[in-house]
mmCIF file of N, CA and C in Angstrom:
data_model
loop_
_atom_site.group_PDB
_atom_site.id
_atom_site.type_symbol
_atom_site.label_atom_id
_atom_site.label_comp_id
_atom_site.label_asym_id
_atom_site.label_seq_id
_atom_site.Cartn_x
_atom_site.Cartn_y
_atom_site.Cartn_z
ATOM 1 N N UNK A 315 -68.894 -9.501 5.229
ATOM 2 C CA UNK A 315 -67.632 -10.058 5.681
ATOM 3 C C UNK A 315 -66.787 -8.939 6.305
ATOM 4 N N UNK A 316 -66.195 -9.175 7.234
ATOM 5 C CA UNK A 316 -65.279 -7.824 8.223
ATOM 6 C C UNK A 316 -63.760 -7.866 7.627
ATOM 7 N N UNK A 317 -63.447 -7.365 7.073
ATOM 8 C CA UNK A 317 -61.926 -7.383 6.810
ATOM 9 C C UNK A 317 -60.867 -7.375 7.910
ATOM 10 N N UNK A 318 -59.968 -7.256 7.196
ATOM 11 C CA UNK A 318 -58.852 -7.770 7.940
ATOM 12 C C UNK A 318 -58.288 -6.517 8.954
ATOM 13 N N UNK A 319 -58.260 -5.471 8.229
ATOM 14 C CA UNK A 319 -58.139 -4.237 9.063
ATOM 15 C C UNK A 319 -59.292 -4.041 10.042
ATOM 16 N N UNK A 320 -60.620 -3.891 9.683
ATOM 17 C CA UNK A 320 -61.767 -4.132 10.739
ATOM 18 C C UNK A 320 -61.047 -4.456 12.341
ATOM 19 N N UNK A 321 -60.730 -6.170 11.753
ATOM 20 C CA UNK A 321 -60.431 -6.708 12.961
ATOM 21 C C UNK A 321 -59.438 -6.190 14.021
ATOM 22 N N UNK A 322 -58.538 -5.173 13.448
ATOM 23 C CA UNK A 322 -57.291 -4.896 14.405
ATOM 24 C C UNK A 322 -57.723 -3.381 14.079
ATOM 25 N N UNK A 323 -58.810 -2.692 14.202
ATOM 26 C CA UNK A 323 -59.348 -1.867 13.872
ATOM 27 C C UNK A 323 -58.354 -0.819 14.795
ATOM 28 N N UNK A 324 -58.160 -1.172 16.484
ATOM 29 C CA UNK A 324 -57.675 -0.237 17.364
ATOM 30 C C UNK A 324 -56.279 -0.356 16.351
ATOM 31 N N UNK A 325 -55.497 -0.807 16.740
ATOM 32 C CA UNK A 325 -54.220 -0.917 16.169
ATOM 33 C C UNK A 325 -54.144 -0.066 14.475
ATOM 34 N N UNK A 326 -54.772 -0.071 13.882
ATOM 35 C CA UNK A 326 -54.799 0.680 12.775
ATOM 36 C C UNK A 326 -54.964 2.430 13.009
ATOM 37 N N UNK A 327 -55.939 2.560 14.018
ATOM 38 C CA UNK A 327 -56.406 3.757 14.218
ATOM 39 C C UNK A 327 -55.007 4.146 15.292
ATOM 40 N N UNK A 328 -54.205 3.491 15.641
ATOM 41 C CA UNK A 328 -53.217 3.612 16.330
ATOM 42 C C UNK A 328 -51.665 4.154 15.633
ATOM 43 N N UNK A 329 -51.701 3.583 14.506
ATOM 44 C CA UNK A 329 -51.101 3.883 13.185
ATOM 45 C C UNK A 329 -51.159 5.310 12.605
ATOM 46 N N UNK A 330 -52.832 5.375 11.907
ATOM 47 C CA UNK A 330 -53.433 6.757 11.220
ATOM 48 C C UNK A 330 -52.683 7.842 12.386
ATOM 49 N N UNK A 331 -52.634 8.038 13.631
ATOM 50 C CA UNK A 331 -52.715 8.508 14.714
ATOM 51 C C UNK A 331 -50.805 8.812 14.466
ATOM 52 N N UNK A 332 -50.400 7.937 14.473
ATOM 53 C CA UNK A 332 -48.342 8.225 14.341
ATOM 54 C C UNK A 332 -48.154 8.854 12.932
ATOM 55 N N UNK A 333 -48.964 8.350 12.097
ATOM 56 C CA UNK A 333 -48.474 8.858 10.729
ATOM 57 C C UNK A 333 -48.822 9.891 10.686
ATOM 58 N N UNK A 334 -49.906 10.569 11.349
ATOM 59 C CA UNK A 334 -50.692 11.730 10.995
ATOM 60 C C UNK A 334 -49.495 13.015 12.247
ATOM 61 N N UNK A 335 -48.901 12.385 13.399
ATOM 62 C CA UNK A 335 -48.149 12.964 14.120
ATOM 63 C C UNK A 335 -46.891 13.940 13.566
ATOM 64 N N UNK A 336 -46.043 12.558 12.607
ATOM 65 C CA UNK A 336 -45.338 12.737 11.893
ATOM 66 C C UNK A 336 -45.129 13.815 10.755
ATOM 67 N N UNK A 337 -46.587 13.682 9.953
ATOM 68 C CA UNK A 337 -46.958 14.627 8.769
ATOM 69 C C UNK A 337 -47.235 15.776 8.744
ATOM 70 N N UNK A 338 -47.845 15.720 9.627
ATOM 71 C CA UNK A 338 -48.603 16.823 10.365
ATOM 72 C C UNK A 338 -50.137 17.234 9.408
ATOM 73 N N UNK A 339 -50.601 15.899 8.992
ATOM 74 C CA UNK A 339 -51.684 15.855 8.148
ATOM 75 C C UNK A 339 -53.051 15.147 8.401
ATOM 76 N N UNK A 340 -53.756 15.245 7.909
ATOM 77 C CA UNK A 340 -55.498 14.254 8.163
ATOM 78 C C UNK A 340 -54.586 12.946 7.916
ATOM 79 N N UNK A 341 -54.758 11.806 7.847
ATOM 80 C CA UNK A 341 -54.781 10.264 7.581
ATOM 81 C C UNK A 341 -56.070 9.682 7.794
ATOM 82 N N UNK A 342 -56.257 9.004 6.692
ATOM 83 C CA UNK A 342 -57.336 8.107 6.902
ATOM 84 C C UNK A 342 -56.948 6.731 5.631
ATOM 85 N N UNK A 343 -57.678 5.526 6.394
ATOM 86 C CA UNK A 343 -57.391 4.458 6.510
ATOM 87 C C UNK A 343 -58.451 3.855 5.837
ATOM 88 N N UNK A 344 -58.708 3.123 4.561
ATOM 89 C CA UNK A 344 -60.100 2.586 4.048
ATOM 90 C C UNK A 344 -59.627 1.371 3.677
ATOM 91 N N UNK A 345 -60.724 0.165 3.662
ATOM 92 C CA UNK A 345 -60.497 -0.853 3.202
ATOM 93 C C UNK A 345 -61.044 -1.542 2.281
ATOM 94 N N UNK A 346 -60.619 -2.416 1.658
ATOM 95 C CA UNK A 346 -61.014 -2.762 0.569
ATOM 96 C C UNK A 346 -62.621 -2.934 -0.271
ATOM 97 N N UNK A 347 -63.358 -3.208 0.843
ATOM 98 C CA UNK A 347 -64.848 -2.652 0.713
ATOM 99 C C UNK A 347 -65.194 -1.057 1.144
ATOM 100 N N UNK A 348 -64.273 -0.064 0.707
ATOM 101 C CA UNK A 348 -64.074 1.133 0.759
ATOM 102 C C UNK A 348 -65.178 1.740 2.522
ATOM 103 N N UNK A 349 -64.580 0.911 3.503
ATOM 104 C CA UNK A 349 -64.863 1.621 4.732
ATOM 105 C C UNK A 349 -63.666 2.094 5.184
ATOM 106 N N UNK A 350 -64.177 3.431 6.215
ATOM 107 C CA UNK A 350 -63.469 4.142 6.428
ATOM 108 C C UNK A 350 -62.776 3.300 7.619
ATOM 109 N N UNK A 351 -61.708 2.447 7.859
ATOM 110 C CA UNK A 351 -61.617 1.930 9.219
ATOM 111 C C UNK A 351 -60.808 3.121 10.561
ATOM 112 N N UNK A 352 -59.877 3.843 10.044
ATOM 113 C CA UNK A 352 -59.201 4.969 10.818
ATOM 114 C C UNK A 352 -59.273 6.044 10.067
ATOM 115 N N UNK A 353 -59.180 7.167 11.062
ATOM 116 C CA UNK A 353 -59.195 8.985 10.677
ATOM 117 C C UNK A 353 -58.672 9.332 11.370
ATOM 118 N N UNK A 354 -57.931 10.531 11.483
ATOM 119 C CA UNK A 354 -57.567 11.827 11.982
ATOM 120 C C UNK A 354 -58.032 13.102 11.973
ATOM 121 N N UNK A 355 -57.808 14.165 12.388
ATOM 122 C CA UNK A 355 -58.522 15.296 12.262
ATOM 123 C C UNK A 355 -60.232 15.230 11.912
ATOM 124 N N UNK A 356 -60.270 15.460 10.527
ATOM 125 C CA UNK A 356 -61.297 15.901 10.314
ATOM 126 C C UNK A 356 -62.034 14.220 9.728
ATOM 127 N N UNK A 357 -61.305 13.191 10.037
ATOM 128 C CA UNK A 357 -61.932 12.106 9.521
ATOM 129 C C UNK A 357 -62.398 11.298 10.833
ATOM 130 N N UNK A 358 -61.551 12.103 11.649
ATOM 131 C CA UNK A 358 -62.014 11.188 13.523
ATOM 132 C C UNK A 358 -63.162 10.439 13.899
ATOM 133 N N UNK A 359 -64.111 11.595 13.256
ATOM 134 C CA UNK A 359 -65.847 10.820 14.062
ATOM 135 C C UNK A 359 -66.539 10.084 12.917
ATOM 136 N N UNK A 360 -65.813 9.982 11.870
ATOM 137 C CA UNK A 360 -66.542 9.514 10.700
ATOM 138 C C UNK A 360 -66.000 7.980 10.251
ATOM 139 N N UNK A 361 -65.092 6.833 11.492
ATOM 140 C CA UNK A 361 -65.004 5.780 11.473
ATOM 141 C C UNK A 361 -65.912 5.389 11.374
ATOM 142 N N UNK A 362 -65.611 3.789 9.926
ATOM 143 C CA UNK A 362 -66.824 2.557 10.171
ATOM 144 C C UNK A 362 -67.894 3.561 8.809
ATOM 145 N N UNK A 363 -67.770 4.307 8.076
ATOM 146 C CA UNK A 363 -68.350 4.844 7.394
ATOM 147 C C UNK A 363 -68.210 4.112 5.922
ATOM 148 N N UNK A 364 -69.052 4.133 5.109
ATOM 149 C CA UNK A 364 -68.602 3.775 3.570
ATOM 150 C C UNK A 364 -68.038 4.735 2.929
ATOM 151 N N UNK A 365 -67.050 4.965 2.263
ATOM 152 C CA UNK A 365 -66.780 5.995 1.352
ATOM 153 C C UNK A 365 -66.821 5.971 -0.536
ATOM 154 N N UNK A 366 -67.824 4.490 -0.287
ATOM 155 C CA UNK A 366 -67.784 4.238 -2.019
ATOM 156 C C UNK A 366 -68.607 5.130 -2.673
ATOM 157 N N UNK A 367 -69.327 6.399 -2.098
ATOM 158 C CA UNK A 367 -69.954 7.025 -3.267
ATOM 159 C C UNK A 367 -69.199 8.086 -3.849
ATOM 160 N N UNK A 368 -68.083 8.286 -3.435
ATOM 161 C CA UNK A 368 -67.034 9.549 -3.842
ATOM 162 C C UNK A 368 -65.703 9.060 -3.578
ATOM 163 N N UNK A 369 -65.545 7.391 -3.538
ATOM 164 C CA UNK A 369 -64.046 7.082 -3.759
ATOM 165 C C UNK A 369 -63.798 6.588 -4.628
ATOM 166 N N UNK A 370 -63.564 7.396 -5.634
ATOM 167 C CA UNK A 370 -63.358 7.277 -6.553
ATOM 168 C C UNK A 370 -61.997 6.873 -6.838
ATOM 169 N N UNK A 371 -60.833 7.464 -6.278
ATOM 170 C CA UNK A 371 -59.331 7.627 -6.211
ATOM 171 C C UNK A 371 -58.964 6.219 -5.721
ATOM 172 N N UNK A 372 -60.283 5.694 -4.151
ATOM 173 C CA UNK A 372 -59.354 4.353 -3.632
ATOM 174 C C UNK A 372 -59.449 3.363 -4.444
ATOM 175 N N UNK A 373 -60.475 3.349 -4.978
ATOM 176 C CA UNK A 373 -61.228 2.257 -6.014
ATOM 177 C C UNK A 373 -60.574 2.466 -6.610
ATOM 178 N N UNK A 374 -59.613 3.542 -7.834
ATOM 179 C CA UNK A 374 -58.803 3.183 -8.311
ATOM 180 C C UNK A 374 -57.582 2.402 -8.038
ATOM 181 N N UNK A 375 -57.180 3.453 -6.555
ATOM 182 C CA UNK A 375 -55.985 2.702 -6.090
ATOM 183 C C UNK A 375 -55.683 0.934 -5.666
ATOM 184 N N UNK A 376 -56.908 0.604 -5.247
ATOM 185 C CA UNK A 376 -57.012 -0.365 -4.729
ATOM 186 C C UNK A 376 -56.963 -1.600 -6.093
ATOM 187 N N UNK A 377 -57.471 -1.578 -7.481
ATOM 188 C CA UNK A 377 -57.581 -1.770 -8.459
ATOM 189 C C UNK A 377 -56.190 -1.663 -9.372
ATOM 190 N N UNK A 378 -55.338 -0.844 -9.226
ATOM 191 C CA UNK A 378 -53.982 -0.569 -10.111
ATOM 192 C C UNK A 378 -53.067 -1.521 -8.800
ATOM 193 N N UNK A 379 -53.420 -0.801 -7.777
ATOM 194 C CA UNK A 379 -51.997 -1.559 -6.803
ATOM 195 C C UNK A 379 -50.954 -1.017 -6.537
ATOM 196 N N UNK A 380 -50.994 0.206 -6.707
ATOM 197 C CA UNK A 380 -50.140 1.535 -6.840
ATOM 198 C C UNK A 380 -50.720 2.783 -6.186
ATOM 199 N N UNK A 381 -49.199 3.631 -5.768
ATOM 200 C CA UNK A 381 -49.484 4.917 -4.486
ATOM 201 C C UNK A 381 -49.911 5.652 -5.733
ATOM 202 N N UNK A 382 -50.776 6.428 -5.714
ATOM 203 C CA UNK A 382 -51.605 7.721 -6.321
ATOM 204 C C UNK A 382 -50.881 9.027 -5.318
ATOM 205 N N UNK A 383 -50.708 9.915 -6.100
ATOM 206 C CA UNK A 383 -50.608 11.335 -5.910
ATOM 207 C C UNK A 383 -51.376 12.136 -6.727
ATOM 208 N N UNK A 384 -52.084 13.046 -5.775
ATOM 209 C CA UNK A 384 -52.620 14.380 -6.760
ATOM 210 C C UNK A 384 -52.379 15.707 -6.005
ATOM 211 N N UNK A 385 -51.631 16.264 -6.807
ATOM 212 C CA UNK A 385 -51.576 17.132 -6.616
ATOM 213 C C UNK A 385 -52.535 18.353 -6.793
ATOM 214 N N UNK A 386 -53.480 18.107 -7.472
ATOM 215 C CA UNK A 386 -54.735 19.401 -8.066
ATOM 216 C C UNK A 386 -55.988 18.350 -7.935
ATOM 217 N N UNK A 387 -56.171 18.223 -6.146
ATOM 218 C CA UNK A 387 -57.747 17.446 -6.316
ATOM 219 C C UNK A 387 -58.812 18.009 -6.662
ATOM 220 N N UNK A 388 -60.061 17.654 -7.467
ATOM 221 C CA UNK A 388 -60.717 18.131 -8.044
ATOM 222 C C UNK A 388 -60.551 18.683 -9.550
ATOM 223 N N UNK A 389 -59.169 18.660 -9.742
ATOM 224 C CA UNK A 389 -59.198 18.665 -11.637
ATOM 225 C C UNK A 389 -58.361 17.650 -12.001
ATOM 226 N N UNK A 390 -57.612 16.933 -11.316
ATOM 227 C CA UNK A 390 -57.355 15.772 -11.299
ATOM 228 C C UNK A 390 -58.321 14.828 -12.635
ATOM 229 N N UNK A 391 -58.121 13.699 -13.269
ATOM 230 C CA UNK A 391 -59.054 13.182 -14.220
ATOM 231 C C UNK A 391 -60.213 12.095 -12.940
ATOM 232 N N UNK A 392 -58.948 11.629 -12.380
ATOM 233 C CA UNK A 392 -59.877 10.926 -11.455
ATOM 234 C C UNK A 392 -60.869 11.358 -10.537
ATOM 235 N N UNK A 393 -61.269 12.738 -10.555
ATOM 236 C CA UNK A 393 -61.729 12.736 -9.455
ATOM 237 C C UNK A 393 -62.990 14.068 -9.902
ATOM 238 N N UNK A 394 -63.020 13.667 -11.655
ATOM 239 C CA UNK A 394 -64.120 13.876 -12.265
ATOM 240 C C UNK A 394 -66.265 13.624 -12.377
ATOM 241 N N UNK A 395 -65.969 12.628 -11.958
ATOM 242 C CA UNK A 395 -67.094 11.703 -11.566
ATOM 243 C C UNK A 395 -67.803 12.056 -9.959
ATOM 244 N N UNK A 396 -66.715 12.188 -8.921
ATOM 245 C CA UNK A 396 -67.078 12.794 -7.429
ATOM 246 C C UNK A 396 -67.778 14.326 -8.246
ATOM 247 N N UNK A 397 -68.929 14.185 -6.954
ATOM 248 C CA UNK A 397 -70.006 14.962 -6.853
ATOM 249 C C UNK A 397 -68.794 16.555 -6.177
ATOM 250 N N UNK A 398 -68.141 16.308 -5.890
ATOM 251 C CA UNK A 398 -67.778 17.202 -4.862
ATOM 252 C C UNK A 398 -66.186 17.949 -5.190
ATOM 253 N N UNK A 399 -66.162 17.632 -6.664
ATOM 254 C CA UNK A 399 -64.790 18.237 -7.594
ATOM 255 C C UNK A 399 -64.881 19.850 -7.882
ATOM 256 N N UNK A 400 -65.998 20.339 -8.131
ATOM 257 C CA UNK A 400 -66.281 21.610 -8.500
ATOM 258 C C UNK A 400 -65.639 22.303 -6.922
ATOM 259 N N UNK A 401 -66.197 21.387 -5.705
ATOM 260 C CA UNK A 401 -65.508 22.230 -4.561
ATOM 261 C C UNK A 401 -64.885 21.489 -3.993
ATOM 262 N N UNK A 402 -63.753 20.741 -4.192
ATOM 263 C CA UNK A 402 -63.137 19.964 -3.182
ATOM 264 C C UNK A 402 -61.791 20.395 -2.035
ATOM 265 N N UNK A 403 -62.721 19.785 -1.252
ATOM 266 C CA UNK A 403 -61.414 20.878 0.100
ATOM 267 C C UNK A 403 -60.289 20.269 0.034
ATOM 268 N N UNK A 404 -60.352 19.390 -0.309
ATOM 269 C CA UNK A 404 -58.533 18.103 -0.368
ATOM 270 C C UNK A 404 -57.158 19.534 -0.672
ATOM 271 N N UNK A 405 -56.105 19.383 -0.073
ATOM 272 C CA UNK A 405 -55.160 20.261 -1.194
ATOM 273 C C UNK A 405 -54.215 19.452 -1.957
ATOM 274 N N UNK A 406 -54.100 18.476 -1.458
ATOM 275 C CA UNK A 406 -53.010 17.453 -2.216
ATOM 276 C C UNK A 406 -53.880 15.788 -1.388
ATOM 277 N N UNK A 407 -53.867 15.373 -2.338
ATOM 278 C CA UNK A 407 -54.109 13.457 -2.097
ATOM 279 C C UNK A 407 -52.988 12.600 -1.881
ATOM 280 N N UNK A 408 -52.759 11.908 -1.014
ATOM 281 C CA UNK A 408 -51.742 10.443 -1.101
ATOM 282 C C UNK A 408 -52.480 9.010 -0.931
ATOM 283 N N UNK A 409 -52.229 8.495 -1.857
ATOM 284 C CA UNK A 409 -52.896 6.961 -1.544
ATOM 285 C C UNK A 409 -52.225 6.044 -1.951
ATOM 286 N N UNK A 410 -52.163 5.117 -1.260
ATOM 287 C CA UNK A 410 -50.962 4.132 -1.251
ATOM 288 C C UNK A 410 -51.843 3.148 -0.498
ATOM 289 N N UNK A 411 -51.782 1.748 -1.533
ATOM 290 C CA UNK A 411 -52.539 0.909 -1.150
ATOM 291 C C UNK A 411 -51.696 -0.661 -0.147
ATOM 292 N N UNK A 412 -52.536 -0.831 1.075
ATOM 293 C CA UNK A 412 -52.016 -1.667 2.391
ATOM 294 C C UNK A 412 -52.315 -3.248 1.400
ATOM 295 N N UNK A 413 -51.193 -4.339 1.728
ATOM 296 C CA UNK A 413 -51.578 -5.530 0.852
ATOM 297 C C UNK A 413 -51.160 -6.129 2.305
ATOM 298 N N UNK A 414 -52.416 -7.462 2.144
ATOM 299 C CA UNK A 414 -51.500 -8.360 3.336
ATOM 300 C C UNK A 414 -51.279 -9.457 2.603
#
């Protein structure tokens, strides 16, 4: 099934793209079947990707219904289980989950 973001896929990646202007940060955009639908920087070429084997954080987020902050990714509790905590390049996480 294509979600809802899928469908307005440009327009989202149009979004990641202002917010990321603004921040002056990566943005990326996943949806509820944890695909990647928009990126920035270093998430650009990796649209349309799954990220359920190390999203650990959205799956939470997406599940509570609530913005997540971490400040210490990789010792974080959540982010125990990712293969990729011992080295994780993240320096700070924001996730804040899109409801329609």
């Amino acid at each position: 099934m294509i979600s809802v973001l899928s469908n307005i896929q440009d327009d989202i990646c149009n979004y990641a793209d202002a917010i990321s202007g603004i921040t002056g940060t990566d943005v990326e955009i996943i949806d509820e079947s944890l695909m990647r639908i928009a990126g920035t920087g270093k998430y650009r070429h990796m649209l349309n990707e799954n990220v359920a084997k190390n999203g650990y954080i959205y799956r939470h987020v997406l599940q509570v219904r609530e913005t997540v902050l971490i400040k210490n990714p990789g010792e974080h509790p959540l982010c125990q289980l990712c293969e990729k905590h011992h080295y994780c390049s993240e320096m700070l996480d924001l996730n804040a989950p899109i409801f329609s």
